Amino acid sequence: MKFAHLLPMTLIDYPDHIAALAYAAACNFRCPFCHNSELVLPEETSKLHLIPENDIFVTLHERQRFIDALVITGGEPTLQPGLGRFITRAKHLGLLVKLDTNGSQPEILEALFRAHLLDYVAMDVKGPPARYDELAGVHVDINAIQDSIRLIIHNAPDYEFRTTIAPTITVGDIKETVPMVSGAKRYYLQRFVIPQDKALVDPAWKNKQAFSEEELGAIWEQIKSAFPAGGVR
Ligand code: SF4
């Protein structure tokens, strides 16, 4: 697999666990509000010094006493051949594995579930079906998205769905997104925040207004009865 970065330790990316965080390079979406443009745009990813898989494992071995999990994020990790083999190596170290995904590759998710390789899956749901292509920046097979949601709900030992409430997403959009994740045990509305020194996939979105934390809290109150757990973060 091709990795752009490895964060040796994170306390916030795997609920209740201390994890290392590996960033897979490349993505098949072009969400205009994405702040990981260096992992998404080919003209940016081509400038990265990719970390060989074996070097990732050297660090994981060194950190083994301090971490109990590995989070694989991106980019979109399911695009890369060898993901199953990579996770198998991580599990041989005794690590729990969380996968972050955009849900575009349900057949890969299915194979990983069949092999019992995933302990936690976090899937981004971009918004309501009618706006999916616009919010993903590419044409998206919405049936594949729904298949991934179903697979996760029925197979993942633990999971969450989340929607980044990017600029232009309305209260109506959020309410139309809720049925897509009907039956899920956990759903989050994520605040749109641009970390310092990060460039968006579409820089024009930097100046667009998104809901504040307080506004999202009020929206969550309107939808929270649909989910056993979740909230705003
Ligand atoms: S936010 Fe969109 S473009 Fe960025 S990594 Fe996730 S799916 Fe890819």
Short mmCIF file of N, CA and C and ligand atoms in Angstrom, two decimals, residues 27 29-31 33-34 36 40 74-76 102 124 126 201, ligand 1:
data_model
loop_
_atom_site.label_atom_id
_atom_site.label_comp_id
_atom_site.label_asym_id
_atom_site.label_seq_id
_atom_site.Cartn_x
_atom_site.Cartn_y
_atom_site.Cartn_z
N CYS A 27 -7.52 9.35 -3.67
CA CYS A 27 -8.96 9.25 -3.41
C CYS A 27 -9.70 9.34 -4.74
N PHE A 29 -12.86 10.45 -4.81
CA PHE A 29 -13.78 11.58 -4.69
C PHE A 29 -12.98 12.89 -4.77
N ARG A 30 -13.70 13.97 -5.02
CA ARG A 30 -13.08 15.29 -5.04
C ARG A 30 -13.95 16.26 -4.24
N CYS A 31 -14.31 15.87 -3.03
CA CYS A 31 -15.18 16.72 -2.20
C CYS A 31 -14.57 18.12 -2.16
N PHE A 33 -14.83 20.57 -0.28
CA PHE A 33 -14.51 21.08 1.06
C PHE A 33 -13.43 20.24 1.76
N CYS A 34 -12.91 19.21 1.08
CA CYS A 34 -11.90 18.32 1.70
C CYS A 34 -10.62 19.11 1.98
N ASN A 36 -7.79 17.62 2.86
CA ASN A 36 -6.63 16.75 2.65
C ASN A 36 -6.26 16.73 1.17
N VAL A 40 -5.39 13.79 -2.17
CA VAL A 40 -6.50 13.59 -3.11
C VAL A 40 -6.12 13.97 -4.55
N GLY A 74 -7.50 8.28 4.95
CA GLY A 74 -6.99 8.70 3.66
C GLY A 74 -7.20 10.17 3.42
N GLY A 75 -7.39 10.44 2.06
CA GLY A 75 -7.53 9.53 0.95
C GLY A 75 -8.63 8.47 1.15
N GLU A 76 -8.63 7.50 0.25
CA GLU A 76 -9.59 6.42 0.35
C GLU A 76 -8.83 5.09 0.36
N ASN A 102 -15.01 6.27 2.36
CA ASN A 102 -16.12 7.02 1.77
C ASN A 102 -17.24 6.10 1.27
N ASP A 124 -17.99 8.13 5.89
CA ASP A 124 -18.51 9.47 5.58
C ASP A 124 -19.72 9.33 4.68
N LYS A 126 -21.91 11.77 2.54
CA LYS A 126 -21.65 13.15 2.11
C LYS A 126 -22.86 14.06 2.22
N VAL A 201 -9.66 21.11 -1.43
CA VAL A 201 -9.67 20.62 -2.82
C VAL A 201 -10.15 21.74 -3.74
S1 SF4 B 1 -13.23 14.22 2.12
FE1 SF4 B 1 -13.76 13.46 0.05
S2 SF4 B 1 -11.99 13.94 -1.26
FE2 SF4 B 1 -11.31 14.11 0.88
S3 SF4 B 1 -10.43 12.12 1.36
FE3 SF4 B 1 -12.59 12.05 2.02
S4 SF4 B 1 -13.74 11.24 0.27
FE4 SF4 B 1 -11.70 11.86 -0.49
#
